[in-house]
C-alpha positions as CSV (number, residue, x, y, z in Angstrom):
1,M,-110.4,178.8,13.1
2,K,-108.3,176.7,15.5
3,S,-110.0,174.1,17.7
4,S,-108.9,173.0,21.1
5,R,-110.3,170.2,23.3
6,R,-111.1,172.7,26.1
7,K,-113.0,175.0,23.7
8,F,-114.8,172.1,22.1
9,I,-116.1,170.7,25.4
10,K,-117.1,174.1,26.6
11,N,-119.0,174.8,23.4
12,M,-120.8,171.4,23.6
13,A,-121.9,171.9,27.2
14,G,-125.6,171.7,27.5
15,T,-126.1,169.6,24.4
16,A,-127.5,166.1,24.3
17,A,-124.0,164.7,24.5
18,A,-120.7,165.6,26.0
19,L,-117.7,164.7,24.0
20,T,-114.0,164.4,25.0
21,A,-111.1,164.2,22.6
22,G,-110.6,160.4,22.9
23,S,-114.1,159.1,23.8
24,I,-117.7,159.8,24.0
25,T,-118.9,160.1,27.6
26,S,-121.9,158.3,29.0
27,S,-124.1,161.3,28.6
28,F,-125.7,159.3,25.8
29,T,-125.4,155.7,24.6
30,A,-125.4,154.1,21.2
31,K,-128.8,152.7,21.9
32,S,-130.3,156.1,22.7
33,Y,-129.0,157.4,19.4
34,R,-130.1,154.5,17.3
35,R,-132.8,155.2,14.8
36,I,-134.8,152.2,13.6
37,I,-134.5,152.1,9.8
38,G,-137.0,150.3,7.6
39,A,-136.6,148.9,4.1
40,N,-138.2,152.0,2.6
41,D,-136.7,154.6,4.9
42,T,-134.1,157.1,3.9
43,V,-130.6,156.5,5.3
44,Q,-129.1,159.7,6.7
45,M,-125.3,159.8,6.0
46,A,-122.4,161.9,7.2
47,V,-119.1,162.0,5.4
48,I,-115.9,162.5,7.5
49,G,-113.0,163.6,5.3
50,C,-114.1,165.5,2.2
51,N,-111.0,166.0,0.1
52,G,-110.3,163.7,-2.9
53,R,-112.0,160.4,-2.4
54,G,-114.3,161.6,0.3
55,A,-115.9,164.2,-2.0
56,G,-116.3,161.7,-4.9
57,M,-117.8,159.0,-2.6
58,A,-120.2,161.6,-1.2
59,A,-121.6,162.1,-4.7
60,I,-122.1,158.3,-5.2
61,F,-123.8,158.1,-1.8
62,A,-126.0,161.0,-2.8
63,K,-127.1,159.2,-6.0
64,Q,-128.3,156.1,-4.2
65,P,-132.1,155.7,-3.7
66,L,-133.4,156.6,-0.3
67,T,-130.1,158.1,0.8
68,N,-129.4,161.6,2.0
69,V,-125.9,163.1,2.7
70,A,-126.7,165.3,5.7
71,Y,-123.2,166.4,6.7
72,M,-119.8,167.0,5.2
73,C,-117.2,167.0,7.9
74,D,-113.6,168.1,7.4
75,V,-110.9,170.1,9.2
76,E,-110.3,172.2,6.1
77,E,-112.9,174.7,4.9
78,K,-112.1,174.2,1.1
79,A,-112.5,170.5,1.4
80,R,-115.8,170.8,3.2
81,Q,-117.1,173.0,0.4
82,K,-115.7,170.7,-2.2
83,G,-117.7,167.9,-0.8
84,I,-120.9,170.0,-0.4
85,N,-120.6,171.0,-4.1
86,E,-120.3,167.4,-5.2
87,V,-123.5,166.4,-3.4
88,V,-125.3,169.4,-5.0
89,K,-124.0,168.3,-8.4
90,A,-125.5,164.9,-7.7
91,G,-128.9,166.6,-7.5
92,K,-129.3,166.7,-3.8
93,Q,-129.8,169.4,-1.2
94,A,-126.6,170.9,0.1
95,P,-125.5,169.1,3.3
96,K,-124.4,170.9,6.4
97,G,-120.7,171.5,6.8
98,E,-118.9,170.8,10.1
99,N,-115.2,171.3,11.0
100,D,-115.3,168.8,13.9
101,F,-117.1,165.6,13.1
102,R,-117.7,164.9,16.8
103,K,-120.4,167.6,16.8
104,M,-122.2,165.7,14.0
105,L,-122.2,162.6,16.1
106,T,-124.6,164.2,18.6
107,D,-127.3,164.4,15.8
108,K,-129.5,161.4,16.5
109,N,-131.0,161.7,12.9
110,V,-127.6,160.6,11.4
111,D,-127.7,156.8,10.8
112,A,-124.3,156.2,9.3
113,V,-120.9,157.7,8.5
114,Y,-118.4,157.3,5.7
115,I,-114.8,157.8,6.8
116,A,-112.1,158.9,4.3
117,T,-109.7,160.7,6.7
118,P,-105.9,160.2,6.8
119,D,-105.0,156.8,8.2
120,H,-104.2,157.9,11.8
121,W,-107.9,159.0,12.1
122,H,-109.6,155.8,10.6
123,A,-110.0,153.7,13.7
124,P,-110.4,156.5,16.3
125,A,-113.2,158.1,14.1
126,S,-114.8,154.7,13.6
127,I,-114.8,153.9,17.3
128,L,-116.3,157.2,18.2
129,S,-119.0,156.8,15.5
130,C,-119.9,153.3,16.8
131,A,-120.2,154.6,20.3
132,A,-122.5,157.3,19.1
133,G,-124.8,154.7,17.5
134,K,-123.8,155.2,13.9
135,H,-123.1,152.5,11.3
136,V,-119.7,152.8,9.8
137,Y,-118.2,152.5,6.3
138,C,-114.5,153.1,6.8
139,E,-111.9,153.3,4.0
140,K,-109.0,150.9,4.0
141,P,-106.7,150.5,5.9
142,L,-109.0,149.9,8.8
143,S,-106.4,151.3,11.2
144,H,-103.0,152.9,11.5
145,N,-101.7,150.0,13.7
146,P,-103.0,146.5,14.7
147,R,-104.1,147.5,18.2
148,E,-106.5,150.1,16.8
149,G,-107.9,147.5,14.5
150,E,-108.6,145.3,17.5
151,L,-110.4,148.2,19.1
152,A,-112.5,148.9,16.0
153,V,-113.6,145.2,15.9
154,A,-114.5,145.5,19.6
155,A,-116.4,148.7,19.1
156,A,-118.6,147.3,16.3
157,A,-119.4,144.3,18.5
158,K,-120.1,146.2,21.7
159,Y,-122.4,148.8,20.1
160,K,-123.9,146.3,17.5
161,R,-123.0,148.4,14.5
162,I,-122.9,147.4,10.9
163,F,-119.3,148.1,9.8
164,Q,-118.1,147.9,6.2
165,V,-114.4,148.3,5.3
166,G,-113.5,149.8,1.9
167,T,-112.1,146.7,0.3
168,Q,-114.6,147.0,-2.5
169,R,-113.5,143.9,-4.4
170,R,-115.5,141.9,-1.9
171,S,-118.7,143.2,-3.6
172,W,-117.5,142.7,-7.2
173,K,-119.7,140.0,-8.7
174,L,-117.2,138.8,-11.2
175,L,-114.5,138.4,-8.6
176,S,-116.8,136.6,-6.3
177,E,-117.5,134.2,-9.1
178,G,-113.7,133.7,-9.6
179,I,-113.1,133.1,-5.9
180,E,-115.9,130.5,-5.9
181,Q,-114.2,128.7,-8.8
182,L,-110.9,128.7,-6.8
183,H,-112.7,127.2,-3.9
184,A,-114.2,124.6,-6.1
185,G,-110.8,123.5,-7.3
186,A,-110.6,125.2,-10.8
187,I,-106.8,125.3,-10.7
188,G,-106.2,122.5,-8.2
189,K,-104.5,123.1,-4.9
190,I,-103.2,126.6,-4.5
191,Y,-99.5,126.7,-3.5
192,M,-98.6,130.3,-4.3
193,V,-100.2,133.7,-4.7
194,K,-98.5,136.8,-6.1
195,C,-99.9,140.3,-5.6
196,W,-98.6,143.5,-6.9
197,Y,-99.1,147.3,-7.2
198,T,-97.2,149.7,-9.4
199,N,-97.2,153.5,-9.8
200,N,-95.0,156.4,-10.9
201,R,-95.0,158.7,-7.9
202,K,-92.6,161.7,-7.8
203,S,-90.4,163.0,-5.1
204,I,-92.1,164.9,-2.2
205,G,-89.0,167.0,-1.6
206,I,-87.7,168.3,1.7
207,G,-90.4,170.1,3.6
208,K,-90.2,173.4,5.4
209,Q,-91.9,174.4,8.6
210,T,-94.3,177.1,7.6
211,A,-97.5,178.7,8.8
212,V,-100.5,176.4,8.6
213,M,-102.4,176.8,5.3
214,P,-105.4,179.1,5.6
215,G,-108.7,177.4,6.5
216,L,-107.0,174.3,8.0
217,D,-107.6,173.2,11.6
218,Y,-104.2,171.5,12.0
219,E,-104.7,170.8,15.7
220,L,-107.8,168.7,14.8
221,W,-106.1,167.2,11.7
222,Q,-103.5,165.8,14.0
223,G,-106.1,164.6,16.4
224,P,-104.9,161.3,18.1
225,A,-101.3,161.7,16.8
226,P,-98.7,163.3,19.0
227,R,-98.1,166.9,17.9
228,K,-95.6,167.7,15.3
229,P,-94.9,171.1,13.6
230,Y,-96.7,171.7,10.3
231,Q,-94.6,171.4,7.1
232,D,-95.4,172.3,3.6
233,N,-95.1,168.8,1.9
234,L,-97.5,166.9,4.2
235,I,-101.0,167.8,3.2
236,H,-103.1,166.7,1.3
237,Y,-101.6,163.4,0.2
238,N,-98.0,163.0,1.2
239,W,-98.9,162.1,4.8
240,H,-99.2,158.6,3.4
241,W,-95.4,158.3,3.4
242,F,-94.8,159.4,7.0
243,W,-95.0,156.6,9.6
244,H,-96.4,159.1,12.1
245,W,-99.7,159.6,10.1
246,G,-99.6,157.1,7.2
247,T,-98.9,153.5,6.5
248,G,-97.0,153.5,3.2
249,E,-98.0,152.0,-0.2
250,A,-98.4,148.6,1.4
251,L,-101.5,149.7,3.4
252,N,-102.5,152.4,0.9
253,N,-102.9,150.0,-1.9
254,G,-101.6,146.5,-1.0
255,T,-104.5,146.0,1.3
256,H,-106.8,145.4,-1.7
257,E,-104.8,142.6,-3.2
258,I,-103.8,140.9,0.0
259,D,-107.6,140.9,0.9
260,V,-108.3,139.0,-2.4
261,A,-105.4,136.6,-1.7
262,R,-106.6,135.9,1.8
263,W,-110.1,135.4,0.5
264,G,-109.0,133.0,-2.2
265,L,-107.0,131.0,0.2
266,G,-109.5,131.1,3.0
267,L,-106.9,132.0,5.5
268,D,-107.0,134.0,8.7
269,Y,-103.3,134.5,9.5
270,P,-99.9,133.6,8.0
271,L,-97.3,131.6,9.9
272,T,-94.3,133.9,9.2
273,V,-93.8,137.3,7.6
274,N,-90.7,138.8,6.0
275,S,-90.2,142.1,4.2
276,T,-87.4,143.7,2.2
277,G,-87.2,147.0,0.4
278,G,-86.6,150.7,1.0
279,R,-86.8,154.3,-0.2
280,Y,-84.6,153.9,-3.4
281,F,-85.7,156.5,-5.9
282,F,-85.3,159.9,-4.3
283,T,-83.6,161.5,-1.3
284,D,-86.5,163.4,0.4
285,D,-88.8,163.2,3.4
286,W,-90.6,160.1,2.2
287,Q,-90.1,157.5,5.1
288,T,-92.0,154.4,4.0
289,P,-90.6,152.0,1.3
290,D,-91.1,153.0,-2.3
291,T,-90.0,149.5,-3.2
292,Q,-91.2,146.6,-1.1
293,L,-91.5,142.8,-1.2
294,I,-93.5,141.2,1.6
295,T,-93.4,137.4,1.8
296,Y,-95.9,135.4,3.8
297,Q,-95.4,131.7,4.6
298,C,-98.7,130.0,5.2
299,K,-99.5,126.4,6.1
300,E,-99.8,125.2,2.6
301,A,-99.0,128.2,0.4
302,T,-96.7,131.2,0.0
303,V,-98.1,134.7,-0.6
304,L,-96.0,137.6,-2.1
305,W,-96.8,141.3,-2.3
306,E,-94.7,143.4,-4.6
307,G,-95.1,147.2,-4.3
308,R,-93.3,149.7,-6.6
309,S,-94.4,153.3,-5.9
310,C,-92.0,154.9,-8.4
311,S,-91.7,152.2,-11.1
312,P,-94.7,151.9,-13.4
313,Y,-93.6,148.7,-15.2
314,K,-96.6,146.4,-15.3
315,V,-96.9,142.8,-14.4
316,Q,-99.1,140.6,-16.7
317,D,-99.9,143.9,-18.5
318,A,-101.6,145.2,-15.4
319,D,-100.6,147.9,-12.9
320,R,-102.1,145.8,-10.1
321,G,-103.5,142.3,-9.6
322,V,-103.4,138.9,-8.0
323,L,-102.1,135.6,-9.5
324,F,-103.2,132.4,-7.9
325,Y,-100.9,129.5,-8.8
326,G,-102.4,126.0,-8.5
327,T,-101.4,122.4,-9.2
328,K,-103.7,122.4,-12.3
329,G,-103.4,125.9,-13.5
330,V,-103.3,129.6,-12.8
331,M,-106.0,132.3,-12.2
332,L,-105.3,136.0,-12.9
333,T,-107.6,138.5,-11.2
334,G,-107.6,142.2,-11.6
335,H,-110.0,145.1,-11.4
336,D,-111.8,144.1,-14.6
337,G,-112.4,140.3,-14.2
338,Y,-110.4,137.1,-14.1
339,T,-108.7,134.7,-16.5
340,V,-108.1,130.9,-15.9
341,F,-105.1,129.3,-17.6
342,D,-104.1,125.6,-17.7
343,E,-100.6,124.4,-16.7
344,K,-99.2,125.3,-20.1
345,G,-100.6,128.8,-20.1
346,N,-103.5,128.2,-22.5
347,V,-106.6,130.3,-21.7
348,L,-109.4,128.1,-20.4
349,K,-111.8,130.9,-19.4
350,E,-111.7,134.7,-19.6
351,I,-114.3,136.9,-18.0
352,K,-114.0,140.7,-18.3
353,S,-116.2,143.6,-17.1
354,N,-117.4,146.5,-19.2
355,A,-116.5,148.9,-16.3
356,V,-113.6,151.1,-17.0
357,V,-111.4,151.2,-13.9
358,D,-108.0,153.0,-13.5
359,G,-106.3,150.6,-11.1
360,R,-103.8,153.2,-9.9
361,N,-106.3,155.9,-9.3
362,T,-108.0,154.8,-6.1
363,A,-108.5,158.4,-5.0
364,S,-111.3,158.9,-7.5
365,P,-114.3,156.6,-6.9
366,N,-115.6,154.3,-9.7
367,E,-119.3,154.5,-10.2
368,G,-119.5,150.7,-10.8
369,L,-117.3,149.1,-8.2
370,D,-117.8,151.7,-5.4
371,A,-121.5,152.0,-6.0
372,V,-122.0,148.2,-5.6
373,H,-120.1,148.3,-2.3
374,I,-122.0,151.3,-1.1
375,D,-125.3,149.6,-2.1
376,N,-124.3,146.5,-0.1
377,F,-123.7,148.7,3.0
378,L,-127.0,150.6,2.7
379,N,-129.0,147.4,2.2
380,A,-127.4,145.9,5.3
381,I,-128.5,148.9,7.3
382,R,-132.1,148.7,6.0
383,Q,-132.4,144.9,6.2
384,N,-130.0,144.1,9.0
385,T,-128.0,141.7,6.8
386,P,-124.3,141.1,6.7
387,V,-122.0,143.3,4.7
388,N,-119.5,141.8,2.2
389,A,-116.4,143.4,3.9
390,D,-117.2,143.4,7.6
391,V,-114.8,144.8,10.2
392,T,-113.4,141.4,11.1
393,K,-112.5,140.6,7.5
394,G,-111.1,144.1,7.2
395,F,-109.0,143.7,10.4
396,K,-107.4,140.5,9.3
397,S,-106.5,141.7,5.8
398,T,-105.2,145.0,7.2
399,L,-103.2,143.1,9.8
400,W,-101.5,141.0,7.1
401,V,-100.1,144.2,5.5
402,Q,-99.3,145.8,8.8
403,L,-97.3,142.8,9.8
404,G,-95.3,143.3,6.6
405,N,-94.5,146.8,7.5
406,I,-93.5,145.8,11.0
407,A,-91.2,143.1,9.6
408,Q,-89.7,145.8,7.3
409,R,-89.1,148.2,10.2
410,V,-87.5,145.7,12.6
411,G,-85.6,143.9,9.9
412,H,-86.3,140.3,10.8
413,T,-88.9,137.4,10.4
414,L,-92.1,137.6,12.4
415,H,-93.7,134.5,13.8
416,I,-97.5,134.8,14.0
417,D,-100.0,133.4,16.5
418,Q,-102.6,131.4,14.5
419,Q,-105.3,132.2,17.1
420,N,-105.2,136.0,17.1
421,G,-102.6,137.2,14.6
422,H,-100.3,138.5,17.4
423,I,-96.5,138.4,16.9
424,L,-94.9,135.7,19.0
425,Q,-92.0,136.2,21.4
426,D,-90.8,139.4,19.8
427,K,-90.8,142.4,22.2
428,E,-89.1,144.7,19.6
429,A,-91.8,144.0,16.9
430,M,-94.7,144.2,19.4
431,K,-93.6,147.7,20.2
432,L,-95.1,148.6,16.8
433,W,-98.4,146.8,17.5
434,G,-99.8,150.1,18.8
435,R,-98.6,153.7,19.0
436,E,-98.3,156.6,21.3
437,Y,-101.1,159.2,21.4
438,E,-101.5,162.8,22.1
439,P,-102.5,162.9,25.8
440,G,-106.3,162.8,26.1
441,W,-106.9,161.4,22.6
442,E,-106.4,157.7,23.3
443,P,-109.1,155.6,21.6
444,K,-111.2,153.5,24.0
445,V,-113.9,150.9,23.9
């Protein structure tokens, strides 16, 4: 069942709202679609993007008290049903399935959305949802490019929406404790931070142009992105490695560790950014680096991110993590706690969680870490309190990694404006600040 903008607008005529591909028209406002939610009211959720992580997170949302998953929205029929089944397994009533999430946005009973689409849809879907009066929980990265991130921040402010970004470590109590110790001087003055992520991904091969898989609305899957022919090695996961839709391993996973580094340092933006690396392991359609080292020079510290998509050798016996180097010691943080060492490497303090987390498997939600972040989001909706990973924090951390990718693509050092994170006096690099859109699909605020 193939969707088109013309058909969609025609089908929606006469409803409470008229939607266009790139914006929600003024037939309704966020205020008119805003339901007042009390501390004891059930939050009505919709999930946008139901394959993989979306389905798993839907189940966790469904298990939360006073929370109902009312919609599962996905452009693929099988994915929608997968998400619906997960909610039912969680003991809740089957949600309604929708191919086009914009139709769901017209339902004034929906309070909030969870977005787990491909990266090129993250910010556009978030902006549309804010404009429709929905609170937003969007997976990382916040956006496909920096300009979209700026628009997402503007949308949350304009429509006064609670906006949580999926950098879940911001809600992890043990890590918060570790960051507090850093800020209190536990390891002295921090002069360097090393972040890393490793995996053992295989080749994606050379794709062939074929008929679109049955049950997939490829037109809507592409959405804001300029149209390209369907190929057989793109969906469901390999779009991550194509610049047209994805953002590479740096944004796919590095965003988490860079967010922790930025949090620990208390920094908004770096001074300069460099990146080296490439696609070294296989000759295939994979466009983004499988090996990448991003270096950030900050005012009083250096930050490094090492990404190895096809080399599973661990660092500090961990597949991912963050090392803070200070003048009086070192702190190692991971997904299960933190350890403080003195200058000679002796353990001063070691705090570990009982939660079992597979650091490489971010596609499958963790009942502990993800549930805590979800709970923070839902409580913020009911009590009108701040979320731990708001859209501004998410934008800045996402931008750091996007700057790394831009430096990689242009092949030279970027100099960064300390007021807004923009790239200074570099027309070539600023061409990658935004992107081209399919006509009529441009995100607007």
